[in-house]
Short mmCIF file of C-alpha atoms in Angstrom, two decimals:
data_model
loop_
_atom_site.label_atom_id
_atom_site.label_comp_id
_atom_site.label_asym_id
_atom_site.label_seq_id
_atom_site.Cartn_x
_atom_site.Cartn_y
_atom_site.Cartn_z
CA UNK A 89 0.00 0.00 0.00
CA UNK A 90 2.69 2.52 1.03
CA UNK A 91 5.87 2.75 -1.03
CA UNK A 92 9.31 3.21 0.51
CA UNK A 93 9.58 6.97 -0.31
CA UNK A 94 6.27 7.68 1.40
CA UNK A 95 7.27 5.71 4.51
CA UNK A 96 10.69 7.36 4.68
CA UNK A 97 9.08 10.78 4.32
CA UNK A 98 6.68 10.05 7.16
CA UNK A 99 9.28 8.90 9.70
CA UNK A 100 11.87 11.52 8.75
CA UNK A 101 9.14 14.11 9.22
CA UNK A 102 8.38 12.75 12.70
CA UNK A 103 12.06 12.88 13.68
CA UNK A 104 12.66 16.36 12.30
CA UNK A 105 9.52 17.74 13.92
CA UNK A 106 10.54 16.33 17.30
CA UNK A 107 14.04 17.79 16.99
CA UNK A 108 12.75 21.20 15.93
CA UNK A 109 10.38 21.21 18.90
CA UNK A 110 13.33 20.45 21.18
CA UNK A 111 15.75 22.93 19.61
CA UNK A 112 13.45 25.90 18.95
CA UNK A 113 14.33 28.87 21.16
CA UNK A 114 17.28 27.06 22.76
CA UNK A 115 20.95 28.04 22.62
CA UNK A 116 22.43 29.73 19.55
CA UNK A 117 24.23 26.51 18.62
CA UNK A 118 21.03 24.50 18.78
CA UNK A 119 19.17 27.22 16.88
CA UNK A 120 21.63 26.87 14.01
CA UNK A 121 20.82 23.15 13.93
CA UNK A 122 17.14 24.07 14.23
CA UNK A 123 17.48 26.10 11.03
CA UNK A 124 19.32 23.30 9.22
CA UNK A 125 16.57 20.90 10.24
CA UNK A 126 14.07 23.43 8.90
CA UNK A 127 15.80 23.47 5.50
CA UNK A 128 15.72 19.67 5.45
CA UNK A 129 12.05 19.66 6.41
CA UNK A 130 11.22 22.15 3.65
CA UNK A 131 12.99 19.94 1.10
CA UNK A 132 11.01 16.94 2.41
CA UNK A 133 7.74 18.82 2.07
CA UNK A 134 8.52 19.93 -1.48
CA UNK A 135 9.36 16.32 -2.29
CA UNK A 136 6.04 15.15 -0.80
CA UNK A 137 4.10 17.64 -2.90
CA UNK A 138 5.92 16.42 -6.03
CA UNK A 139 5.40 12.78 -4.99
CA UNK A 140 1.73 13.60 -4.49
CA UNK A 141 1.60 14.46 -8.18
CA UNK A 142 3.90 11.83 -9.72
CA UNK A 143 4.32 9.16 -7.04
CA UNK A 144 2.71 5.77 -6.50
CA UNK A 145 -1.04 5.39 -6.64
CA UNK A 146 -1.89 5.69 -2.94
CA UNK A 147 0.60 8.52 -2.44
CA UNK A 148 -0.99 10.75 -5.08
CA UNK A 149 -3.37 13.48 -3.93
CA UNK A 150 -5.93 12.52 -6.54
CA UNK A 151 -6.32 9.10 -4.90
CA UNK A 152 -7.13 10.29 -1.37
CA UNK A 153 -8.56 13.84 -1.44
CA UNK A 154 -12.28 13.05 -1.21
CA UNK A 155 -15.21 15.43 -1.84
CA UNK A 156 -16.92 16.91 1.27
CA UNK A 157 -20.01 14.69 0.96
CA UNK A 158 -17.88 11.54 1.13
CA UNK A 159 -15.88 12.93 4.06
CA UNK A 160 -19.07 13.68 5.98
CA UNK A 161 -20.39 10.18 5.31
CA UNK A 162 -17.16 8.65 6.54
CA UNK A 163 -17.20 10.80 9.69
CA UNK A 164 -20.72 9.58 10.48
CA UNK A 165 -19.60 5.98 9.96
CA UNK A 166 -16.70 6.51 12.39
CA UNK A 167 -19.06 7.84 15.06
CA UNK A 168 -21.32 4.84 14.52
CA UNK A 169 -18.30 2.49 14.64
CA UNK A 170 -19.17 1.19 11.18
CA UNK A 171 -15.79 1.89 9.57
CA UNK A 172 -14.58 -0.36 6.78
CA UNK A 173 -10.89 -0.41 5.80
CA UNK A 174 -9.92 2.14 3.16
CA UNK A 175 -7.23 1.57 0.60
CA UNK A 176 -4.61 4.20 1.31
CA UNK A 177 -5.81 7.18 3.33
CA UNK A 178 -9.44 7.25 4.40
CA UNK A 179 -11.47 10.38 3.48
CA UNK A 180 -10.81 12.13 6.81
CA UNK A 181 -7.15 11.13 6.81
CA UNK A 182 -6.69 12.44 3.30
CA UNK A 183 -7.79 15.93 4.29
CA UNK A 184 -5.66 15.74 7.44
CA UNK A 185 -2.65 15.12 5.18
CA UNK A 186 -3.41 18.32 3.25
CA UNK A 187 -3.92 20.36 6.43
CA UNK A 188 -0.68 19.07 7.95
CA UNK A 189 1.29 19.73 4.77
CA UNK A 190 -0.11 23.26 4.54
CA UNK A 191 0.69 24.00 8.17
CA UNK A 192 4.20 22.51 7.92
CA UNK A 193 4.90 24.51 4.76
CA UNK A 194 3.70 27.64 6.57
CA UNK A 195 6.05 26.83 9.44
CA UNK A 196 9.12 26.27 7.29
CA UNK A 197 8.53 29.21 4.96
CA UNK A 198 7.89 31.72 7.75
CA UNK A 199 11.02 30.41 9.48
CA UNK A 200 13.09 31.61 6.53
CA UNK A 201 12.10 35.18 7.35
CA UNK A 202 12.00 34.95 11.14
CA UNK A 203 14.28 36.63 13.66
CA UNK A 204 14.81 36.50 17.41
CA UNK A 205 15.90 40.17 17.28
CA UNK A 206 19.18 39.21 18.96
CA UNK A 207 21.51 36.94 17.02
CA UNK A 208 19.52 34.48 14.89
CA UNK A 209 17.93 35.51 11.61
CA UNK A 210 16.42 33.37 8.90
CA UNK A 211 18.28 33.40 5.57
CA UNK A 212 15.62 35.58 3.91
CA UNK A 213 15.06 37.94 6.85
CA UNK A 214 16.89 40.81 5.17
CA UNK A 215 14.67 40.60 2.08
CA UNK A 216 11.63 42.00 3.91
CA UNK A 217 10.96 44.97 6.16
CA UNK A 218 11.38 44.63 9.92
CA UNK A 219 7.61 44.89 10.43
CA UNK A 220 6.95 42.12 7.90
CA UNK A 221 9.67 39.98 9.48
CA UNK A 222 8.10 40.54 12.89
CA UNK A 223 4.68 39.51 11.59
CA UNK A 224 6.10 36.37 9.95
CA UNK A 225 7.94 35.52 13.17
CA UNK A 226 4.64 35.78 15.07
CA UNK A 227 2.97 33.49 12.53
CA UNK A 228 5.90 31.07 12.93
CA UNK A 229 5.31 30.88 16.69
CA UNK A 230 1.51 30.70 16.55
CA UNK A 231 1.48 28.13 13.77
CA UNK A 232 3.70 25.85 15.84
CA UNK A 233 0.97 25.72 18.49
CA UNK A 234 -1.46 24.76 15.73
CA UNK A 235 0.94 22.03 14.59
CA UNK A 236 1.02 20.57 18.09
CA UNK A 237 -2.79 20.43 18.10
CA UNK A 238 -2.85 18.81 14.66
CA UNK A 239 -0.23 16.28 15.75
CA UNK A 240 -2.35 15.43 18.79
CA UNK A 241 -5.45 14.96 16.63
CA UNK A 242 -3.46 12.79 14.23
CA UNK A 243 -2.16 10.55 17.02
CA UNK A 244 -5.64 10.29 18.55
CA UNK A 245 -7.07 9.26 15.17
CA UNK A 246 -4.38 6.60 14.73
CA UNK A 247 -5.18 5.22 18.20
CA UNK A 248 -8.91 5.26 17.44
CA UNK A 249 -8.38 3.28 14.26
CA UNK A 250 -6.26 0.81 16.19
CA UNK A 251 -9.21 0.24 18.52
CA UNK A 252 -11.41 -0.23 15.44
CA UNK A 253 -9.05 -2.91 14.16
CA UNK A 254 -7.01 -0.95 11.61
CA UNK A 255 -3.31 -0.76 12.69
CA UNK A 256 -2.20 2.31 10.73
CA UNK A 257 1.19 2.65 12.44
CA UNK A 258 2.20 -0.86 11.44
CA UNK A 259 1.08 -0.13 7.88
CA UNK A 260 3.35 2.93 7.75
CA UNK A 261 6.27 0.73 8.89
CA UNK A 262 5.72 -2.30 6.67
CA UNK A 263 3.94 -0.58 3.80
CA UNK A 264 1.16 -3.18 3.91
CA UNK A 265 -2.44 -2.84 5.09
CA UNK A 266 -5.78 -4.46 4.44
CA UNK A 267 -7.27 -3.07 1.24
CA UNK A 268 -10.85 -2.11 0.56
CA UNK A 269 -13.06 -4.76 -0.98
CA UNK A 270 -12.40 -5.15 -4.68
CA UNK A 271 -9.14 -3.21 -4.68
CA UNK A 272 -6.14 -4.69 -6.45
CA UNK A 273 -2.39 -4.25 -6.22
CA UNK A 274 -0.68 -1.76 -8.50
CA UNK A 275 3.09 -1.47 -9.03
CA UNK A 276 4.81 1.31 -7.12
CA UNK A 277 6.34 4.23 -8.96
CA UNK A 278 10.05 3.58 -9.66
CA UNK A 279 12.54 4.57 -6.98
CA UNK A 280 14.66 6.47 -9.52
CA UNK A 281 11.76 8.90 -9.94
CA UNK A 282 11.62 9.45 -6.19
CA UNK A 283 15.38 10.05 -6.12
CA UNK A 284 15.18 12.61 -8.94
CA UNK A 285 12.31 14.45 -7.23
CA UNK A 286 14.17 14.40 -3.89
CA UNK A 287 17.29 15.84 -5.56
CA UNK A 288 15.21 18.53 -7.24
CA UNK A 289 13.56 19.45 -3.93
CA UNK A 290 16.92 19.58 -2.15
CA UNK A 291 18.46 21.70 -4.90
CA UNK A 292 15.54 24.13 -4.79
CA UNK A 293 15.95 24.68 -1.04
CA UNK A 294 19.73 25.00 -1.34
CA UNK A 295 19.35 27.68 -4.01
CA UNK A 296 16.73 29.45 -1.91
CA UNK A 297 18.74 29.65 1.30
CA UNK A 298 22.04 30.34 -0.45
#
């Protein structure tokens, strides 16, 4: 169900997010590593957007972004404990992916312009006015609180699905999960494509921060 690039993205994202939570606002040395982790996270996010367009079937946005009516129907089924396994992301999970990606992109992009007004400035801080940089820094701080809430909701949803008999964490480790009725296997996108997209994402961030 989940190809290797998607699984690597997921767990690298978890590790980077945890480190950035730990290092944010700490010593100057840790803040420099915080910024490097932010560049890496931005490259990962750009890769995930590209992989959502040209990746394997269940990693593509078109396969899991459901219309509102279907999302509402799925939410009612969850409340009634009548959930059936979904191939790939379920309708609610698909929209959570988009919300998390948008919030993480907001976090990394605003970080490029942020400043602590003492010794640490983002690489693009001097490209905007001080008032704009201050506003973006505020968004950076507030959005992190939103990210913590979203992470909590995501973990709660994973635990809820475990209770309902769908071990999503194991699926994101092994890549395998129970498919919806009638679904069939489809070959994953080639790894060389993932590598090219990852290199393109990394190069884009390097050019941006350089």
